[in-house]
Amino acid sequence: MITLYDCATAPSPRRARILLAEKGVPHETVQIDLRAGEQLGEAYRRINPQCTVPALRTDEGVMLTDNAAIAAWLEAHCPQPPLLGRTALEKADIASWQWRIEFEGLLAIAECLRNSSPGMANRALPGPVDYPQIPELAQRGLARVQQFFSVLDEQLRGRDFVAADQFSIADITAVVVVDFARIVKVKPGEQHPDLMRWRTAMAQRPSMAL
């Protein structure tokens, strides 16, 4: 049985949960308590030395320790519905927007949160190594998130989906980013009409409630 190592309150494993639901892949779930630091304990380090979630154990017993690997394996393991694109150009468009959403959106939120939250003192980056906070990066991260919302709103003008005119992993990641931005007090407003329209439409998919 496929096993997902998850944390119900974190954005990165939510991406894997949605992807598994959209693919209709049955799996077991093991919750990892990030607030209690379980990801840094010896037991979880033996599962994933990167000390991060999600991690996914395939039905062959291979451990995948990041969203990129999980998505690539799931697409090959369960091709329908295709969420990484069908044609060469679709795959390129989706991959490009997936990268932008991660870099300009998700990492910007993390930059803001991890460099400002008292609970993440000395944990400015995920993983097994402690890094000190840099308050100036929090300010830059907040500005980046706000700019990303404008970029995403423009991309969605006249579109139902982020990339390649089809529902894809780019929409999954974008939903997670837009929802998670609330933790740094950023959310879509009247200046983002297309982003708000798209998010309302995405809410009709059952997987988005995960």
PDB file of C-alpha atoms in Angstrom:
ATOM      1  CA  MET A   1       0.000   0.000   0.000  1.00  0.00           C
ATOM      2  CA  ILE A   2       1.186   3.516  -0.839  1.00  0.00           C
ATOM      3  CA  THR A   3       1.873   5.537   2.326  1.00  0.00           C
ATOM      4  CA  LEU A   4       1.830   9.348   2.542  1.00  0.00           C
ATOM      5  CA  TYR A   5       3.691  11.012   5.400  1.00  0.00           C
ATOM      6  CA  ASP A   6       1.579  14.097   5.934  1.00  0.00           C
ATOM      7  CA  CYS A   7       0.895  17.052   8.203  1.00  0.00           C
ATOM      8  CA  ALA A   8      -2.684  18.317   8.060  1.00  0.00           C
ATOM      9  CA  THR A   9      -1.737  21.945   8.795  1.00  0.00           C
ATOM     10  CA  ALA A  10       1.170  22.367   6.358  1.00  0.00           C
ATOM     11  CA  PRO A  11       0.908  23.541   2.726  1.00  0.00           C
ATOM     12  CA  SER A  12       3.435  21.252   1.053  1.00  0.00           C
ATOM     13  CA  PRO A  13       1.803  17.933   2.002  1.00  0.00           C
ATOM     14  CA  ARG A  14      -1.578  19.397   1.082  1.00  0.00           C
ATOM     15  CA  ARG A  15      -0.321  19.511  -2.507  1.00  0.00           C
ATOM     16  CA  ALA A  16       0.356  15.774  -2.375  1.00  0.00           C
ATOM     17  CA  ARG A  17      -3.039  15.065  -0.777  1.00  0.00           C
ATOM     18  CA  ILE A  18      -4.861  16.917  -3.545  1.00  0.00           C
ATOM     19  CA  LEU A  19      -2.807  15.222  -6.248  1.00  0.00           C
ATOM     20  CA  LEU A  20      -3.540  11.768  -4.828  1.00  0.00           C
ATOM     21  CA  ALA A  21      -7.247  12.603  -4.626  1.00  0.00           C
ATOM     22  CA  GLU A  22      -7.380  13.888  -8.205  1.00  0.00           C
ATOM     23  CA  LYS A  23      -5.648  10.708  -9.380  1.00  0.00           C
ATOM     24  CA  GLY A  24      -7.960   8.557  -7.257  1.00  0.00           C
ATOM     25  CA  VAL A  25      -5.021   6.654  -5.792  1.00  0.00           C
ATOM     26  CA  PRO A  26      -5.783   4.736  -2.559  1.00  0.00           C
ATOM     27  CA  HIS A  27      -3.179   5.179   0.155  1.00  0.00           C
ATOM     28  CA  GLU A  28      -2.501   5.135   3.855  1.00  0.00           C
ATOM     29  CA  THR A  29      -1.632   8.330   5.723  1.00  0.00           C
ATOM     30  CA  VAL A  30       0.780   8.853   8.606  1.00  0.00           C
ATOM     31  CA  GLN A  31       0.560  12.243  10.305  1.00  0.00           C
ATOM     32  CA  ILE A  32       3.842  13.920  11.313  1.00  0.00           C
ATOM     33  CA  ASP A  33       3.501  16.584  14.017  1.00  0.00           C
ATOM     34  CA  LEU A  34       5.597  19.491  12.752  1.00  0.00           C
ATOM     35  CA  ARG A  35       4.691  21.743  15.683  1.00  0.00           C
ATOM     36  CA  ALA A  36       6.119  19.200  18.089  1.00  0.00           C
ATOM     37  CA  GLY A  37       9.234  18.816  15.913  1.00  0.00           C
ATOM     38  CA  GLU A  38       8.517  15.181  15.073  1.00  0.00           C
ATOM     39  CA  GLN A  39      10.095  15.679  11.642  1.00  0.00           C
ATOM     40  CA  LEU A  40      13.463  16.270  13.367  1.00  0.00           C
ATOM     41  CA  GLY A  41      13.297  13.144  15.510  1.00  0.00           C
ATOM     42  CA  GLU A  42      15.409  10.088  14.882  1.00  0.00           C
ATOM     43  CA  ALA A  43      12.465   7.911  13.849  1.00  0.00           C
ATOM     44  CA  TYR A  44      11.388  10.247  11.027  1.00  0.00           C
ATOM     45  CA  ARG A  45      14.965  10.979   9.986  1.00  0.00           C
ATOM     46  CA  ARG A  46      15.250   7.286   9.161  1.00  0.00           C
ATOM     47  CA  ILE A  47      12.245   7.677   6.861  1.00  0.00           C
ATOM     48  CA  ASN A  48      13.241  11.013   5.334  1.00  0.00           C
ATOM     49  CA  PRO A  49      16.699  12.410   6.192  1.00  0.00           C
ATOM     50  CA  GLN A  50      15.572  15.767   4.747  1.00  0.00           C
ATOM     51  CA  CYS A  51      13.221  16.109   7.761  1.00  0.00           C
ATOM     52  CA  THR A  52      10.386  17.423   5.577  1.00  0.00           C
ATOM     53  CA  VAL A  53       6.880  16.464   4.552  1.00  0.00           C
ATOM     54  CA  PRO A  54       5.429  15.204   2.339  1.00  0.00           C
ATOM     55  CA  ALA A  55       7.176  11.917   1.836  1.00  0.00           C
ATOM     56  CA  LEU A  56       5.602   9.028  -0.013  1.00  0.00           C
ATOM     57  CA  ARG A  57       6.438   5.338   0.140  1.00  0.00           C
ATOM     58  CA  THR A  58       5.516   3.698  -3.162  1.00  0.00           C
ATOM     59  CA  ASP A  59       3.945   0.285  -3.401  1.00  0.00           C
ATOM     60  CA  GLU A  60       7.405  -0.983  -4.387  1.00  0.00           C
ATOM     61  CA  GLY A  61       8.773   0.302  -1.079  1.00  0.00           C
ATOM     62  CA  VAL A  62      10.724   3.228  -2.556  1.00  0.00           C
ATOM     63  CA  MET A  63      10.659   6.459  -0.523  1.00  0.00           C
ATOM     64  CA  LEU A  64      10.025   9.723  -2.413  1.00  0.00           C
ATOM     65  CA  THR A  65      10.914  12.752  -0.318  1.00  0.00           C
ATOM     66  CA  ASP A  66       9.621  15.816  -2.172  1.00  0.00           C
ATOM     67  CA  ASN A  67       6.620  17.005  -4.165  1.00  0.00           C
ATOM     68  CA  ALA A  68       8.482  16.988  -7.479  1.00  0.00           C
ATOM     69  CA  ALA A  69       9.326  13.291  -7.171  1.00  0.00           C
ATOM     70  CA  ILE A  70       5.856  12.428  -5.895  1.00  0.00           C
ATOM     71  CA  ALA A  71       4.176  14.201  -8.818  1.00  0.00           C
ATOM     72  CA  ALA A  72       6.473  12.618 -11.421  1.00  0.00           C
ATOM     73  CA  TRP A  73       5.952   9.129  -9.988  1.00  0.00           C
ATOM     74  CA  LEU A  74       2.171   9.504  -9.664  1.00  0.00           C
ATOM     75  CA  GLU A  75       1.847  10.763 -13.243  1.00  0.00           C
ATOM     76  CA  ALA A  76       3.769   7.740 -14.549  1.00  0.00           C
ATOM     77  CA  HIS A  77       2.123   5.298 -12.149  1.00  0.00           C
ATOM     78  CA  CYS A  78      -1.406   6.581 -12.811  1.00  0.00           C
ATOM     79  CA  PRO A  79      -1.450   8.515 -16.121  1.00  0.00           C
ATOM     80  CA  GLN A  80      -5.174   9.359 -15.989  1.00  0.00           C
ATOM     81  CA  PRO A  81      -6.177  12.042 -15.581  1.00  0.00           C
ATOM     82  CA  PRO A  82      -2.999  13.695 -16.908  1.00  0.00           C
ATOM     83  CA  LEU A  83      -2.000  16.552 -14.596  1.00  0.00           C
ATOM     84  CA  LEU A  84       1.429  17.366 -16.042  1.00  0.00           C
ATOM     85  CA  GLY A  85       0.216  17.879 -19.608  1.00  0.00           C
ATOM     86  CA  ARG A  86      -0.249  15.691 -22.676  1.00  0.00           C
ATOM     87  CA  THR A  87       1.713  17.281 -25.509  1.00  0.00           C
ATOM     88  CA  ALA A  88       5.248  18.645 -25.388  1.00  0.00           C
ATOM     89  CA  LEU A  89       3.991  22.241 -25.352  1.00  0.00           C
ATOM     90  CA  GLU A  90       1.399  21.545 -22.658  1.00  0.00           C
ATOM     91  CA  LYS A  91       4.040  19.898 -20.483  1.00  0.00           C
ATOM     92  CA  ALA A  92       6.342  22.877 -20.970  1.00  0.00           C
ATOM     93  CA  ASP A  93       3.642  25.443 -20.141  1.00  0.00           C
ATOM     94  CA  ILE A  94       2.526  23.600 -17.012  1.00  0.00           C
ATOM     95  CA  ALA A  95       6.112  23.030 -15.838  1.00  0.00           C
ATOM     96  CA  SER A  96       6.915  26.711 -16.337  1.00  0.00           C
ATOM     97  CA  TRP A  97       3.951  27.896 -14.291  1.00  0.00           C
ATOM     98  CA  GLN A  98       4.528  25.243 -11.649  1.00  0.00           C
ATOM     99  CA  TRP A  99       8.045  26.580 -11.190  1.00  0.00           C
ATOM    100  CA  ARG A 100       6.867  30.206 -11.050  1.00  0.00           C
ATOM    101  CA  ILE A 101       4.140  29.423  -8.515  1.00  0.00           C
ATOM    102  CA  GLU A 102       6.627  27.626  -6.293  1.00  0.00           C
ATOM    103  CA  PHE A 103       9.373  30.240  -6.601  1.00  0.00           C
ATOM    104  CA  GLU A 104       7.367  33.471  -6.730  1.00  0.00           C
ATOM    105  CA  GLY A 105       4.507  32.355  -4.491  1.00  0.00           C
ATOM    106  CA  LEU A 106       5.200  29.496  -2.094  1.00  0.00           C
ATOM    107  CA  LEU A 107       8.831  30.345  -1.397  1.00  0.00           C
ATOM    108  CA  ALA A 108       7.933  34.005  -0.919  1.00  0.00           C
ATOM    109  CA  ILE A 109       5.400  33.079   1.765  1.00  0.00           C
ATOM    110  CA  ALA A 110       7.954  30.817   3.427  1.00  0.00           C
ATOM    111  CA  GLU A 111      10.536  33.603   3.276  1.00  0.00           C
ATOM    112  CA  CYS A 112       8.137  35.934   5.070  1.00  0.00           C
ATOM    113  CA  LEU A 113       6.841  33.441   7.631  1.00  0.00           C
ATOM    114  CA  ARG A 114      10.077  31.710   8.540  1.00  0.00           C
ATOM    115  CA  ASN A 115      11.977  34.958   8.997  1.00  0.00           C
ATOM    116  CA  SER A 116       9.345  36.626  11.188  1.00  0.00           C
ATOM    117  CA  SER A 117       7.591  33.971  13.290  1.00  0.00           C
ATOM    118  CA  PRO A 118       8.925  33.658  16.867  1.00  0.00           C
ATOM    119  CA  GLY A 119       8.095  29.949  16.735  1.00  0.00           C
ATOM    120  CA  MET A 120      10.567  29.512  13.865  1.00  0.00           C
ATOM    121  CA  ALA A 121      13.529  31.223  15.484  1.00  0.00           C
ATOM    122  CA  ASN A 122      16.668  29.511  14.181  1.00  0.00           C
ATOM    123  CA  ARG A 123      14.460  27.525  11.728  1.00  0.00           C
ATOM    124  CA  ALA A 124      14.484  29.966   8.814  1.00  0.00           C
ATOM    125  CA  LEU A 125      14.781  27.102   6.340  1.00  0.00           C
ATOM    126  CA  PRO A 126      13.211  23.635   6.460  1.00  0.00           C
ATOM    127  CA  GLY A 127      15.397  20.585   6.762  1.00  0.00           C
ATOM    128  CA  PRO A 128      17.907  19.117   9.191  1.00  0.00           C
ATOM    129  CA  VAL A 129      20.132  22.227   9.495  1.00  0.00           C
ATOM    130  CA  ASP A 130      19.243  25.212  11.695  1.00  0.00           C
ATOM    131  CA  TYR A 131      19.553  28.654  10.088  1.00  0.00           C
ATOM    132  CA  PRO A 132      18.974  32.015  11.826  1.00  0.00           C
ATOM    133  CA  GLN A 133      16.173  34.360  10.826  1.00  0.00           C
ATOM    134  CA  ILE A 134      16.901  37.464   8.739  1.00  0.00           C
ATOM    135  CA  PRO A 135      14.089  39.983   9.409  1.00  0.00           C
ATOM    136  CA  GLU A 136      14.750  41.909   6.197  1.00  0.00           C
ATOM    137  CA  LEU A 137      13.905  38.779   4.200  1.00  0.00           C
ATOM    138  CA  ALA A 138      10.466  38.722   5.812  1.00  0.00           C
ATOM    139  CA  GLN A 139       9.777  42.181   4.445  1.00  0.00           C
ATOM    140  CA  ARG A 140      10.963  41.184   0.997  1.00  0.00           C
ATOM    141  CA  GLY A 141       8.917  37.982   1.106  1.00  0.00           C
ATOM    142  CA  LEU A 142       5.736  39.899   1.882  1.00  0.00           C
ATOM    143  CA  ALA A 143       6.314  42.207  -1.079  1.00  0.00           C
ATOM    144  CA  ARG A 144       6.947  39.197  -3.314  1.00  0.00           C
ATOM    145  CA  VAL A 145       3.697  37.523  -2.264  1.00  0.00           C
ATOM    146  CA  GLN A 146       1.702  40.641  -3.044  1.00  0.00           C
ATOM    147  CA  GLN A 147       3.348  40.928  -6.449  1.00  0.00           C
ATOM    148  CA  PHE A 148       2.695  37.250  -7.148  1.00  0.00           C
ATOM    149  CA  PHE A 149      -1.034  37.724  -6.580  1.00  0.00           C
ATOM    150  CA  SER A 150      -1.030  40.433  -9.241  1.00  0.00           C
ATOM    151  CA  VAL A 151       0.908  38.214 -11.661  1.00  0.00           C
ATOM    152  CA  LEU A 152      -1.464  35.287 -11.107  1.00  0.00           C
ATOM    153  CA  ASP A 153      -4.523  37.488 -11.535  1.00  0.00           C
ATOM    154  CA  GLU A 154      -3.174  38.712 -14.872  1.00  0.00           C
ATOM    155  CA  GLN A 155      -2.395  35.168 -16.014  1.00  0.00           C
ATOM    156  CA  LEU A 156      -5.953  34.057 -15.208  1.00  0.00           C
ATOM    157  CA  ARG A 157      -7.588  36.860 -17.184  1.00  0.00           C
ATOM    158  CA  GLY A 158      -9.914  35.126 -19.636  1.00  0.00           C
ATOM    159  CA  ARG A 159      -8.738  31.686 -18.484  1.00  0.00           C
ATOM    160  CA  ASP A 160     -10.331  28.898 -16.461  1.00  0.00           C
ATOM    161  CA  PHE A 161      -6.992  27.313 -15.577  1.00  0.00           C
ATOM    162  CA  VAL A 162      -3.490  28.547 -14.829  1.00  0.00           C
ATOM    163  CA  ALA A 163      -1.728  26.783 -17.704  1.00  0.00           C
ATOM    164  CA  ALA A 164      -2.292  24.879 -20.956  1.00  0.00           C
ATOM    165  CA  ASP A 165      -6.084  25.457 -20.910  1.00  0.00           C
ATOM    166  CA  GLN A 166      -6.576  22.460 -18.621  1.00  0.00           C
ATOM    167  CA  PHE A 167      -6.698  21.594 -14.938  1.00  0.00           C
ATOM    168  CA  SER A 168      -3.188  20.655 -13.892  1.00  0.00           C
ATOM    169  CA  ILE A 169      -0.675  20.471 -11.086  1.00  0.00           C
ATOM    170  CA  ALA A 170      -0.173  24.208 -11.586  1.00  0.00           C
ATOM    171  CA  ASP A 171      -3.744  24.828 -10.399  1.00  0.00           C
ATOM    172  CA  ILE A 172      -3.217  22.540  -7.407  1.00  0.00           C
ATOM    173  CA  THR A 173      -0.076  24.369  -6.326  1.00  0.00           C
ATOM    174  CA  ALA A 174      -1.637  27.768  -6.956  1.00  0.00           C
ATOM    175  CA  VAL A 175      -4.673  26.942  -4.789  1.00  0.00           C
ATOM    176  CA  VAL A 176      -2.403  25.849  -1.949  1.00  0.00           C
ATOM    177  CA  VAL A 177      -0.308  29.012  -2.272  1.00  0.00           C
ATOM    178  CA  VAL A 178      -3.282  31.377  -2.392  1.00  0.00           C
ATOM    179  CA  ASP A 179      -4.869  29.729   0.645  1.00  0.00           C
ATOM    180  CA  PHE A 180      -1.620  29.553   2.619  1.00  0.00           C
ATOM    181  CA  ALA A 181      -0.853  33.244   2.014  1.00  0.00           C
ATOM    182  CA  ARG A 182      -3.420  34.065   4.689  1.00  0.00           C
ATOM    183  CA  ILE A 183      -0.830  33.085   7.272  1.00  0.00           C
ATOM    184  CA  VAL A 184       1.100  36.227   6.297  1.00  0.00           C
ATOM    185  CA  LYS A 185      -2.139  38.231   6.068  1.00  0.00           C
ATOM    186  CA  VAL A 186      -2.336  38.328   2.269  1.00  0.00           C
ATOM    187  CA  LYS A 187      -5.485  37.261   0.430  1.00  0.00           C
ATOM    188  CA  PRO A 188      -7.159  38.065  -2.894  1.00  0.00           C
ATOM    189  CA  GLY A 189      -9.199  41.261  -2.977  1.00  0.00           C
ATOM    190  CA  GLU A 190     -11.241  43.313  -5.391  1.00  0.00           C
ATOM    191  CA  GLN A 191      -8.020  44.174  -7.221  1.00  0.00           C
ATOM    192  CA  HIS A 192      -7.753  40.466  -8.164  1.00  0.00           C
ATOM    193  CA  PRO A 193     -11.104  39.701  -9.854  1.00  0.00           C
ATOM    194  CA  ASP A 194      -9.855  36.882 -12.068  1.00  0.00           C
ATOM    195  CA  LEU A 195      -7.920  35.252  -9.262  1.00  0.00           C
ATOM    196  CA  MET A 196     -11.036  35.318  -7.071  1.00  0.00           C
ATOM    197  CA  ARG A 197     -13.209  33.933  -9.879  1.00  0.00           C
ATOM    198  CA  TRP A 198     -10.760  31.087 -10.478  1.00  0.00           C
ATOM    199  CA  ARG A 199     -10.460  30.256  -6.759  1.00  0.00           C
ATOM    200  CA  THR A 200     -14.262  30.091  -6.463  1.00  0.00           C
ATOM    201  CA  ALA A 201     -14.389  27.691  -9.398  1.00  0.00           C
ATOM    202  CA  MET A 202     -11.593  25.542  -7.932  1.00  0.00           C
ATOM    203  CA  ALA A 203     -13.605  25.185  -4.722  1.00  0.00           C
ATOM    204  CA  GLN A 204     -16.135  23.078  -6.649  1.00  0.00           C
ATOM    205  CA  ARG A 205     -13.562  20.278  -6.900  1.00  0.00           C
ATOM    206  CA  PRO A 206     -13.898  17.922  -3.881  1.00  0.00           C
ATOM    207  CA  SER A 207     -10.119  17.517  -3.640  1.00  0.00           C
ATOM    208  CA  MET A 208      -9.715  21.169  -2.731  1.00  0.00           C
ATOM    209  CA  ALA A 209     -11.402  20.589   0.628  1.00  0.00           C
ATOM    210  CA  LEU A 210      -8.472  18.402   1.700  1.00  0.00           C
TER     211      LEU A 210
END
